[in-house]
PDB file of N, CA and C in Angstrom:
ATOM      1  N   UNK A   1     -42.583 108.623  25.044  1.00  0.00           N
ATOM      2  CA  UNK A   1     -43.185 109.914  25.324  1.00  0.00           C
ATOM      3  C   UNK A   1     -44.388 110.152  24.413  1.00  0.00           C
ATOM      4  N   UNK A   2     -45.336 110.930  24.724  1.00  0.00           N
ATOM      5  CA  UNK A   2     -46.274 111.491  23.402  1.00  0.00           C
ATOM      6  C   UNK A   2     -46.430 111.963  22.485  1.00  0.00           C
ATOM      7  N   UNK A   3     -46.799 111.770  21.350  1.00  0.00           N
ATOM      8  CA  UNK A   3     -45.874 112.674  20.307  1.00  0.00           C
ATOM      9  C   UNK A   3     -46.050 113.935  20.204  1.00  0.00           C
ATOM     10  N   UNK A   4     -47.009 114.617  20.584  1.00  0.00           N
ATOM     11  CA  UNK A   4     -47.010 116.246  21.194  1.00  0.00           C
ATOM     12  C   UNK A   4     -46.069 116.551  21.610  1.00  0.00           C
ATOM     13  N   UNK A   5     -45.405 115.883  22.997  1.00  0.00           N
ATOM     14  CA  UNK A   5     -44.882 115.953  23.494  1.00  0.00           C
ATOM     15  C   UNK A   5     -43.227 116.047  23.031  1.00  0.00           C
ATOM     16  N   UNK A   6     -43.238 115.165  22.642  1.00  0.00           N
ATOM     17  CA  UNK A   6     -41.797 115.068  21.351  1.00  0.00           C
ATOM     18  C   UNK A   6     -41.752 116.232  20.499  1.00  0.00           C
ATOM     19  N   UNK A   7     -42.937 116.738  19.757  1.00  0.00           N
ATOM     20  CA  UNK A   7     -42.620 117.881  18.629  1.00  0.00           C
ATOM     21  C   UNK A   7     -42.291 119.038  19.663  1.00  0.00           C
ATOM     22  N   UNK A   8     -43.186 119.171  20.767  1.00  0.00           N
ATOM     23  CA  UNK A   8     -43.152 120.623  20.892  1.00  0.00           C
ATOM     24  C   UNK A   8     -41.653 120.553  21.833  1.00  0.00           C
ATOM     25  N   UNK A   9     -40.745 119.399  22.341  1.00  0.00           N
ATOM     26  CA  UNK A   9     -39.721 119.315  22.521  1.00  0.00           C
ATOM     27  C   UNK A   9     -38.637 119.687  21.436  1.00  0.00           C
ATOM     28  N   UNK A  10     -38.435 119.100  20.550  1.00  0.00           N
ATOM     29  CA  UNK A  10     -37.959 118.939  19.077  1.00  0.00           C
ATOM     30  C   UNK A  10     -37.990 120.820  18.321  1.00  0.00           C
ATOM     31  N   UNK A  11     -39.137 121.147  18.713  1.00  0.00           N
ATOM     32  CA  UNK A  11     -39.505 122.364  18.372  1.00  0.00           C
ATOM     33  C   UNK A  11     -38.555 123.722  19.235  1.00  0.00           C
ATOM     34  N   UNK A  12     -38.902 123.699  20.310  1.00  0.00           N
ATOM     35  CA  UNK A  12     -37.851 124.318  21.360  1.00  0.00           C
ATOM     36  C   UNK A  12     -36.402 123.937  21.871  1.00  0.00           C
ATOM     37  N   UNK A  13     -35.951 122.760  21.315  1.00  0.00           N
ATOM     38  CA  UNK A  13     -34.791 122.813  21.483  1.00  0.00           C
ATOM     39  C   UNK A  13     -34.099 122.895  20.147  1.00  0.00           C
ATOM     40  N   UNK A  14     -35.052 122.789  18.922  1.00  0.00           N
ATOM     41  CA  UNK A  14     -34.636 123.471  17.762  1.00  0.00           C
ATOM     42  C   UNK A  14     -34.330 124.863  17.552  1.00  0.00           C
ATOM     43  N   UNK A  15     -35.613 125.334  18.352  1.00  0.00           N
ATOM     44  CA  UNK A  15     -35.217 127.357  18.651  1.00  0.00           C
ATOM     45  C   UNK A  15     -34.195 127.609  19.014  1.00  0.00           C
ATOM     46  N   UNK A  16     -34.193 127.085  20.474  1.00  0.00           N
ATOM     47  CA  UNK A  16     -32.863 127.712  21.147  1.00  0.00           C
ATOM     48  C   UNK A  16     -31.586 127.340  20.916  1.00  0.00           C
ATOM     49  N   UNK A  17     -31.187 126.072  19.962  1.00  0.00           N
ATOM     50  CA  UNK A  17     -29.684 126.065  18.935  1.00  0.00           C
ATOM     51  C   UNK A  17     -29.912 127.303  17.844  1.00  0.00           C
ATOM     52  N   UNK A  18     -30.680 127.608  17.317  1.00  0.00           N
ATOM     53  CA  UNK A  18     -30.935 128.595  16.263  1.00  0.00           C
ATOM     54  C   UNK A  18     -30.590 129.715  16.658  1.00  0.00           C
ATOM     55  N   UNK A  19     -31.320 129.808  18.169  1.00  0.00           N
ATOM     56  CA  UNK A  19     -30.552 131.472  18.290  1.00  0.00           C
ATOM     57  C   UNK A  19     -29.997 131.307  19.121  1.00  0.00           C
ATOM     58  N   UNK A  20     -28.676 130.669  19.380  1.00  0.00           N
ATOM     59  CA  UNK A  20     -27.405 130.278  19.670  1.00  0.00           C
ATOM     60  C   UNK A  20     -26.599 129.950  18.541  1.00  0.00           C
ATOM     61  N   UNK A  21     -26.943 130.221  17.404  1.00  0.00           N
ATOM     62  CA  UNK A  21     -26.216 130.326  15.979  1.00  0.00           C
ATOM     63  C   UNK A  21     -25.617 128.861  16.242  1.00  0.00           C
ATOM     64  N   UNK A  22     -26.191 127.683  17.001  1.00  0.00           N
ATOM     65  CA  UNK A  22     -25.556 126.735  16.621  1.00  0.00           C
ATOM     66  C   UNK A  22     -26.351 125.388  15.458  1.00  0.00           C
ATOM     67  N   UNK A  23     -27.300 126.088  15.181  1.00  0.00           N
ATOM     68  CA  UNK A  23     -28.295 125.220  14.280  1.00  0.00           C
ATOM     69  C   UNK A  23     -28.566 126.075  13.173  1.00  0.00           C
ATOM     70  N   UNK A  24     -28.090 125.524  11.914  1.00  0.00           N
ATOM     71  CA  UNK A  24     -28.017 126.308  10.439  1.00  0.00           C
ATOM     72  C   UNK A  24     -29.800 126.216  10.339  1.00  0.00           C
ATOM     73  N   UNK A  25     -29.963 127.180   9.883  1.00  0.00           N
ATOM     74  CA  UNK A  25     -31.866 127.864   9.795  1.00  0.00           C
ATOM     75  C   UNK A  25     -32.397 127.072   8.743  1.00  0.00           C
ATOM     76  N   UNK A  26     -31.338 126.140   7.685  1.00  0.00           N
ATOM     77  CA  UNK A  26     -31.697 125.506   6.858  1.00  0.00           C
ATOM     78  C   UNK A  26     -32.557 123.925   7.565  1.00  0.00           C
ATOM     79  N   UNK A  27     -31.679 123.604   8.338  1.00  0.00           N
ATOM     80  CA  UNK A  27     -32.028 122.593   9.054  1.00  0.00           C
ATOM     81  C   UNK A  27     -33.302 122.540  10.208  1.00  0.00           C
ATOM     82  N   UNK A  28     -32.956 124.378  10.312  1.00  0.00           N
ATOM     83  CA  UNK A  28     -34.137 124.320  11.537  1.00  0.00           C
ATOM     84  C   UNK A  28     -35.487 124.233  10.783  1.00  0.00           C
ATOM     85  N   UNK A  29     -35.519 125.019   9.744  1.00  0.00           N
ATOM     86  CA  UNK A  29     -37.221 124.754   9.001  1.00  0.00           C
ATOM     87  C   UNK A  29     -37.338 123.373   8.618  1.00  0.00           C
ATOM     88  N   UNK A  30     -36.330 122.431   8.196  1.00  0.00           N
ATOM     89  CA  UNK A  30     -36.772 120.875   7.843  1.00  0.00           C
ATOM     90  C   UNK A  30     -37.123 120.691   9.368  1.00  0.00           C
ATOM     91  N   UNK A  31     -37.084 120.692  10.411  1.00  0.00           N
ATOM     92  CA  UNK A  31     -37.497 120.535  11.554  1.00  0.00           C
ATOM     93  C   UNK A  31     -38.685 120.933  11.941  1.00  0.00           C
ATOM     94  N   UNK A  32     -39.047 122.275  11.365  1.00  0.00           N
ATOM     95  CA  UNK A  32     -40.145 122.899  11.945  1.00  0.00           C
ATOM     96  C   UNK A  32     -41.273 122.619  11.050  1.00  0.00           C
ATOM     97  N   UNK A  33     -40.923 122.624   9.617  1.00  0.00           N
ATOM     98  CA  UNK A  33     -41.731 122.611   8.783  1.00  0.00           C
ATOM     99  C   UNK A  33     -42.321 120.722   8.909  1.00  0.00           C
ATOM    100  N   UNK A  34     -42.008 120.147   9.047  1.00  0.00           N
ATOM    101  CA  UNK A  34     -42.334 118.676   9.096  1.00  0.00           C
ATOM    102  C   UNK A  34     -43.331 118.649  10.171  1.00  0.00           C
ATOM    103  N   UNK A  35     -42.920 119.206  11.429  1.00  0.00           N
ATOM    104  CA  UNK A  35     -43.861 119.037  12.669  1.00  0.00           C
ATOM    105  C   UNK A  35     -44.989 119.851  11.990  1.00  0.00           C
ATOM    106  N   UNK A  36     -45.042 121.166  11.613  1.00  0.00           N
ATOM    107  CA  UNK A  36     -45.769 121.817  11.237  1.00  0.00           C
ATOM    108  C   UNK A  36     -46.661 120.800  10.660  1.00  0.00           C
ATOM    109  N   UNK A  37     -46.350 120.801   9.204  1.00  0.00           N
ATOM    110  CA  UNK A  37     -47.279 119.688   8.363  1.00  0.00           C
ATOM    111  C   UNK A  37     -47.695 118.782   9.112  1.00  0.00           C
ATOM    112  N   UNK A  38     -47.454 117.990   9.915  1.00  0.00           N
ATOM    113  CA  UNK A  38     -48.201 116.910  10.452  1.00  0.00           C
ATOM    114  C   UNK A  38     -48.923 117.109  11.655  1.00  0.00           C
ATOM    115  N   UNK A  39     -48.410 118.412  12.176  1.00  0.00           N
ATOM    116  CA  UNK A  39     -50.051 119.150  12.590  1.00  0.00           C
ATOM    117  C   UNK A  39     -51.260 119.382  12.212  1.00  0.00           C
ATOM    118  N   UNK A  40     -50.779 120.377  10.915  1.00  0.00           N
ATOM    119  CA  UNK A  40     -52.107 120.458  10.518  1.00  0.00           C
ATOM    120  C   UNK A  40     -52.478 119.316  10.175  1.00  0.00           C
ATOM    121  N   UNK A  41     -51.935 118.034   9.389  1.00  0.00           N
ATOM    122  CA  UNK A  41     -52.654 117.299   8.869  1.00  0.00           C
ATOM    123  C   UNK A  41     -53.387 116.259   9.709  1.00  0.00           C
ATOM    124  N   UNK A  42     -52.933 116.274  11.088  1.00  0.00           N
ATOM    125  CA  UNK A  42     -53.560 115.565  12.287  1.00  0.00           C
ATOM    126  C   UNK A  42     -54.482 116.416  12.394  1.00  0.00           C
ATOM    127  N   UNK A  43     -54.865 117.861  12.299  1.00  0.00           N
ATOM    128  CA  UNK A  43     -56.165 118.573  12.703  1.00  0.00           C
ATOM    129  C   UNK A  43     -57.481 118.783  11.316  1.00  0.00           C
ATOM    130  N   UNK A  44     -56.816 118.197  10.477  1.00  0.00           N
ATOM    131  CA  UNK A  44     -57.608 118.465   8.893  1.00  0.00           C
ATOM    132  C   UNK A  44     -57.612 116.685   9.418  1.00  0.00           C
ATOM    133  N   UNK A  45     -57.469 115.972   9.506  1.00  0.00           N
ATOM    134  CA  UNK A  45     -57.514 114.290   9.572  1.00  0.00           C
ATOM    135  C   UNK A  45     -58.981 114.013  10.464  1.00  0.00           C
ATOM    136  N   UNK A  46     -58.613 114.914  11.361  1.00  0.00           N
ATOM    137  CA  UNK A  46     -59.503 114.948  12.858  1.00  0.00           C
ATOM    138  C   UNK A  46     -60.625 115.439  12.151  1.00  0.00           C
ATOM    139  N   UNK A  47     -60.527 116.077  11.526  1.00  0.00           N
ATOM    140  CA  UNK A  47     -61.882 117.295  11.602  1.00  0.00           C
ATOM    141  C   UNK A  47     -62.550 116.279  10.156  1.00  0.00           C
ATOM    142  N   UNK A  48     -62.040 115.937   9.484  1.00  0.00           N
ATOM    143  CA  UNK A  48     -62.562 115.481   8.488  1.00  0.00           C
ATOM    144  C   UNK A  48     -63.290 114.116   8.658  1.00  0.00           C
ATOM    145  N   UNK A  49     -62.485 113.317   9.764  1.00  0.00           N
ATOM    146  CA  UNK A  49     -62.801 111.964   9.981  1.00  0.00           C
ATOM    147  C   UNK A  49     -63.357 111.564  11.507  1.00  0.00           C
ATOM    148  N   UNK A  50     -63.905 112.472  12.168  1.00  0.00           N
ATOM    149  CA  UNK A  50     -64.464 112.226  13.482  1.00  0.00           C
ATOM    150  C   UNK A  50     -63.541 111.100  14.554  1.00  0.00           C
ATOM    151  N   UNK A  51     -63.907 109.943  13.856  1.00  0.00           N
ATOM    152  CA  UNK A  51     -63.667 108.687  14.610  1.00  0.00           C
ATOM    153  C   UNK A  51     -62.778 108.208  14.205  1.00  0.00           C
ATOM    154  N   UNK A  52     -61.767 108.627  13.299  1.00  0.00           N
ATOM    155  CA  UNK A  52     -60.567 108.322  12.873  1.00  0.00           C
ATOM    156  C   UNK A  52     -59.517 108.094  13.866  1.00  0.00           C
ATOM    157  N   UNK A  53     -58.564 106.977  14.178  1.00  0.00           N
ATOM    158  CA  UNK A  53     -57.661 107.575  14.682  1.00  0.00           C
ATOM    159  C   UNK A  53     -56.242 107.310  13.950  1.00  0.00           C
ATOM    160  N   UNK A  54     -55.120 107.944  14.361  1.00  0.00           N
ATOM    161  CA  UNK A  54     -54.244 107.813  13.524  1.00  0.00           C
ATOM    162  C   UNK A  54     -53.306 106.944  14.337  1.00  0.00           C
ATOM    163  N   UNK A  55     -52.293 105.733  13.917  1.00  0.00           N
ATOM    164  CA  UNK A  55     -51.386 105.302  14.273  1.00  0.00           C
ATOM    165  C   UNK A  55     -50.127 105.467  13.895  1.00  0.00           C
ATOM    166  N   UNK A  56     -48.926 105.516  14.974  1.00  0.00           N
ATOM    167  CA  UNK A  56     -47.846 105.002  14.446  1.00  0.00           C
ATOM    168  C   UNK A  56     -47.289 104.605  13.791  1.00  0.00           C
ATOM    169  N   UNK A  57     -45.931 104.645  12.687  1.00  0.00           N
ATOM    170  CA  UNK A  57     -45.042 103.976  11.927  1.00  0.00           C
ATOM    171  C   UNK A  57     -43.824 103.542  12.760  1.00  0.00           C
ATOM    172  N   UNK A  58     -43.145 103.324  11.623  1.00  0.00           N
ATOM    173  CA  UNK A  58     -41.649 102.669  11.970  1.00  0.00           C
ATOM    174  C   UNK A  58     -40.713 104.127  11.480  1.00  0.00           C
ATOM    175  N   UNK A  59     -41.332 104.686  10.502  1.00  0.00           N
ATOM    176  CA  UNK A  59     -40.796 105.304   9.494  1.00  0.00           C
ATOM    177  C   UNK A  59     -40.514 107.244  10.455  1.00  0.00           C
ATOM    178  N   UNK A  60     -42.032 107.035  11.092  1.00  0.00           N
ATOM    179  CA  UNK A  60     -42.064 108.191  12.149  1.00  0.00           C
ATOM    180  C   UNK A  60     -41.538 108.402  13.544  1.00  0.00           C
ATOM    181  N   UNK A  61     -41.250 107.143  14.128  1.00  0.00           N
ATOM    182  CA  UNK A  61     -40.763 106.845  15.101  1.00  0.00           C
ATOM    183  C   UNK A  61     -38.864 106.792  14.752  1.00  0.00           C
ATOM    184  N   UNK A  62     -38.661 106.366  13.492  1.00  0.00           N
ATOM    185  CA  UNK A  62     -37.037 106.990  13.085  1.00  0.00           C
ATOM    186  C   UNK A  62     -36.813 108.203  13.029  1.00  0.00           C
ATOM    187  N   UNK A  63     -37.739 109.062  12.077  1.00  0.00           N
ATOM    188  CA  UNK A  63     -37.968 110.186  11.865  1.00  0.00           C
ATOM    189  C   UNK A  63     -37.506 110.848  13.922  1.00  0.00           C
ATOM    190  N   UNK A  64     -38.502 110.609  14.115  1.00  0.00           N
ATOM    191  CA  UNK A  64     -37.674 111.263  16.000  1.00  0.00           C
ATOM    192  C   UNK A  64     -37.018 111.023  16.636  1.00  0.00           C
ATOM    193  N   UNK A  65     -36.232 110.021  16.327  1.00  0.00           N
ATOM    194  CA  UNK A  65     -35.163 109.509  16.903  1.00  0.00           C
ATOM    195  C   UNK A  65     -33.836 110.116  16.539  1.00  0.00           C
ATOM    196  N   UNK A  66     -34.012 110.293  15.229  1.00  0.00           N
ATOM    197  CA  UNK A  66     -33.006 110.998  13.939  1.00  0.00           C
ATOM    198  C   UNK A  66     -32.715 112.356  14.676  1.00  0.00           C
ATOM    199  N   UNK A  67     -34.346 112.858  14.620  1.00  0.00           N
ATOM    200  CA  UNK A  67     -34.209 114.472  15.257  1.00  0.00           C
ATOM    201  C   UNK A  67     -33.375 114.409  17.008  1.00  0.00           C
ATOM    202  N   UNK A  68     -33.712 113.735  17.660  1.00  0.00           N
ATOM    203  CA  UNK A  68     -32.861 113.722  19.166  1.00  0.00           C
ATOM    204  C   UNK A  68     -31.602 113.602  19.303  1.00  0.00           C
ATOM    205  N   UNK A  69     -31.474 112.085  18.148  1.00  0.00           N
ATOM    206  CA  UNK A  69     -30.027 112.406  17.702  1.00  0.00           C
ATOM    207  C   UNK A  69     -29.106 113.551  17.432  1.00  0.00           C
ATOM    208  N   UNK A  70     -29.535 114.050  16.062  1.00  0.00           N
ATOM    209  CA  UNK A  70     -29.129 115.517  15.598  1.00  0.00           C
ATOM    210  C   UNK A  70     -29.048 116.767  16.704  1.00  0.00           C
ATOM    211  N   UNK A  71     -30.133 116.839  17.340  1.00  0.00           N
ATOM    212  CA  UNK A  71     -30.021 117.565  18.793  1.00  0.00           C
ATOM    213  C   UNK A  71     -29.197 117.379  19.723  1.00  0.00           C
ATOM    214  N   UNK A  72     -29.330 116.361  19.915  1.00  0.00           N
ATOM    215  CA  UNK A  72     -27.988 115.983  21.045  1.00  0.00           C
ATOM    216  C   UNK A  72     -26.912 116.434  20.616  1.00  0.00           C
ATOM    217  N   UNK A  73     -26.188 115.473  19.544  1.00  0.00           N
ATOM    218  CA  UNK A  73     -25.115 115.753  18.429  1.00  0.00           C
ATOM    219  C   UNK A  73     -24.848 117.529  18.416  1.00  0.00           C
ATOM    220  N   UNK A  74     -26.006 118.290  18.403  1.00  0.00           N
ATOM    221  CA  UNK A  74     -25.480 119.648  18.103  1.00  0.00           C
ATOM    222  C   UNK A  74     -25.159 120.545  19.405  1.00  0.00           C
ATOM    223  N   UNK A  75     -25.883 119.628  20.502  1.00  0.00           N
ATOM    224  CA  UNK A  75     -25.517 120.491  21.532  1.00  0.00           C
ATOM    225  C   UNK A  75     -24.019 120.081  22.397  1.00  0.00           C
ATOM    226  N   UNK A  76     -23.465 118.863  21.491  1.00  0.00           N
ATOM    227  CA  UNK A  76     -22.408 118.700  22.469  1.00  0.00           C
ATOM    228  C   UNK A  76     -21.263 118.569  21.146  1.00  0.00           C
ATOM    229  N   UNK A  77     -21.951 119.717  20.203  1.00  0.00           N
ATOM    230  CA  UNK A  77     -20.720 120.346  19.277  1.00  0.00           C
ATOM    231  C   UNK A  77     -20.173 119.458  18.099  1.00  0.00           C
ATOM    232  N   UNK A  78     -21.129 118.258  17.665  1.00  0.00           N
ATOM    233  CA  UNK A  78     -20.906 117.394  16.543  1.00  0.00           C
ATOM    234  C   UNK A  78     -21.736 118.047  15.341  1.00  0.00           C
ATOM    235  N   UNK A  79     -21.892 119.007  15.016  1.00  0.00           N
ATOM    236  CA  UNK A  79     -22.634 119.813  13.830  1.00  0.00           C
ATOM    237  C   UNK A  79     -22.875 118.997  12.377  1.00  0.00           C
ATOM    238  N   UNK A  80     -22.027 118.083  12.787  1.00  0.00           N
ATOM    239  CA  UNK A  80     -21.913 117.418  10.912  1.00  0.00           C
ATOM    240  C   UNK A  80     -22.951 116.209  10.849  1.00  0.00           C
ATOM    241  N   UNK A  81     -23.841 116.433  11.999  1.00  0.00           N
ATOM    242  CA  UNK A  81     -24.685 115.136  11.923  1.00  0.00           C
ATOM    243  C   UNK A  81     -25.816 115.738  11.734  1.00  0.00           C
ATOM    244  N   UNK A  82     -26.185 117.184  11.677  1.00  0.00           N
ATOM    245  CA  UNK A  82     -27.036 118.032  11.108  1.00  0.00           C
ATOM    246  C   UNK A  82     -27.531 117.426   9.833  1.00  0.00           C
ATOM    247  N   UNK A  83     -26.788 117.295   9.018  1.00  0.00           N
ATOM    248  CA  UNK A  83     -27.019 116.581   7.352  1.00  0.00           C
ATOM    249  C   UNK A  83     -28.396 115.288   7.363  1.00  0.00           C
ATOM    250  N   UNK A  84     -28.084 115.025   8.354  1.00  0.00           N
ATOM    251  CA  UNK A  84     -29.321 113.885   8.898  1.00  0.00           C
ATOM    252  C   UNK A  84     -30.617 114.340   8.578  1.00  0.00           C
ATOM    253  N   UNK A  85     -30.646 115.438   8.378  1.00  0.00           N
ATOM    254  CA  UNK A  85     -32.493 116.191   8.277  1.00  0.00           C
ATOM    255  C   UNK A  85     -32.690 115.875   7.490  1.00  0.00           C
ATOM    256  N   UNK A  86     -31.672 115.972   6.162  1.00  0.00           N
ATOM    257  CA  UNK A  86     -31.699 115.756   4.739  1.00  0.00           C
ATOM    258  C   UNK A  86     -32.724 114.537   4.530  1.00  0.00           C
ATOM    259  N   UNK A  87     -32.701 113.589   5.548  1.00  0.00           N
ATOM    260  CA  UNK A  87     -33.442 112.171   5.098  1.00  0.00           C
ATOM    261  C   UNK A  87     -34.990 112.570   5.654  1.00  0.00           C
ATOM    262  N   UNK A  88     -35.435 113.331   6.261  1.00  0.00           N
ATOM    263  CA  UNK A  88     -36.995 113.701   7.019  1.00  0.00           C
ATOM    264  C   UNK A  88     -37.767 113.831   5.749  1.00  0.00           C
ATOM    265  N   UNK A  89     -37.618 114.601   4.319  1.00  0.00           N
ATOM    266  CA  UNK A  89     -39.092 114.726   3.279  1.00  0.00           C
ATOM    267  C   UNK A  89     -38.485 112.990   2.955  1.00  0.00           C
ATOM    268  N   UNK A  90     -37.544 112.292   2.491  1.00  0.00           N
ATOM    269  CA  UNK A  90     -37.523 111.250   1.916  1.00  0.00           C
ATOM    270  C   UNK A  90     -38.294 109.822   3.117  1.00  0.00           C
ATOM    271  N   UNK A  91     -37.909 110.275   4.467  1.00  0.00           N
ATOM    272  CA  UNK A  91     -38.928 109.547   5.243  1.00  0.00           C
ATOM    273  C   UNK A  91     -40.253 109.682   5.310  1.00  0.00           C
ATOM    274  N   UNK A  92     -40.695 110.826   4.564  1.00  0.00           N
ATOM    275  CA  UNK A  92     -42.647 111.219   5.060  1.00  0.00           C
ATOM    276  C   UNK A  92     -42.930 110.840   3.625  1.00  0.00           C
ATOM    277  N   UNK A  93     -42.048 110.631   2.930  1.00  0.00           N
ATOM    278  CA  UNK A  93     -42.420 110.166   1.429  1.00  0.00           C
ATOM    279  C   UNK A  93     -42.821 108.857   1.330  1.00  0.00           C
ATOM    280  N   UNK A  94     -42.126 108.278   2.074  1.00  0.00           N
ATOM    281  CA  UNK A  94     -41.943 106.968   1.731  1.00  0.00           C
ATOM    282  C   UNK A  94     -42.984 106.010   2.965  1.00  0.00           C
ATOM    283  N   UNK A  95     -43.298 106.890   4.139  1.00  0.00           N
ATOM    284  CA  UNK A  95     -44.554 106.688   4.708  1.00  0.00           C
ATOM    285  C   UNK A  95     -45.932 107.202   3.985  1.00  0.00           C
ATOM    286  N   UNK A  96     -45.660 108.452   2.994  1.00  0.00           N
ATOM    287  CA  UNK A  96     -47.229 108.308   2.355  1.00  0.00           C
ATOM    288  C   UNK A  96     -48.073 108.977   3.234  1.00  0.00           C
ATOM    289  N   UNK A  97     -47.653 109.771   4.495  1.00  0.00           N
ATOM    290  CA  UNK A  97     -48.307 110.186   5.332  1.00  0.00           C
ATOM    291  C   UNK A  97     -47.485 111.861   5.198  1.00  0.00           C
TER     292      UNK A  97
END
């Protein structure tokens, strides 16, 4: 899929567990706040570097997989795989991006 496409997925099905009290708000900002940041920093990247383009990791492509996981997991009532977010700043760390 695109990765637009993925966040602003990731993003809305993060909302609507949240206010279905089935997604702890702790977890939902490591969710939101990550896409966030790598928004702006795709639009400060863009703007700064014209002809730049940005590629893919291994590290970002887990990173969303993790999150679909956890989503799934919460909508069919496995909550304890939530803890999984915990690894998203130690993955953008360790990409350097």
């Amino acid at each position: 899929m695109d990765p637009l496409t993925d966040k602003l997925f990731v993003l809305f099905a993060s909302c609507v567990l949240l206010l279905e009290k089935d997604f702890h708000p702790f977890f939902f900002s490591l969710f939101f706040l990550r896409d966030v940041v790598l928004i702006v920093a795709l639009i400060v990247h863009k703007k700064l570097l014209r002809s730049a383009e940005i590629g893919s990791n291994v590290y970002g492509k887990l990173t969303t997989f993790l999150q679909f996981v956890i989503l799934t997991s919460t909508i069919v009532g496995v909550d304890s795989l939530q803890y999984l977010s915990l690894l998203f700043p130690y993955l953008h760390i360790v990409t350097g991006k």
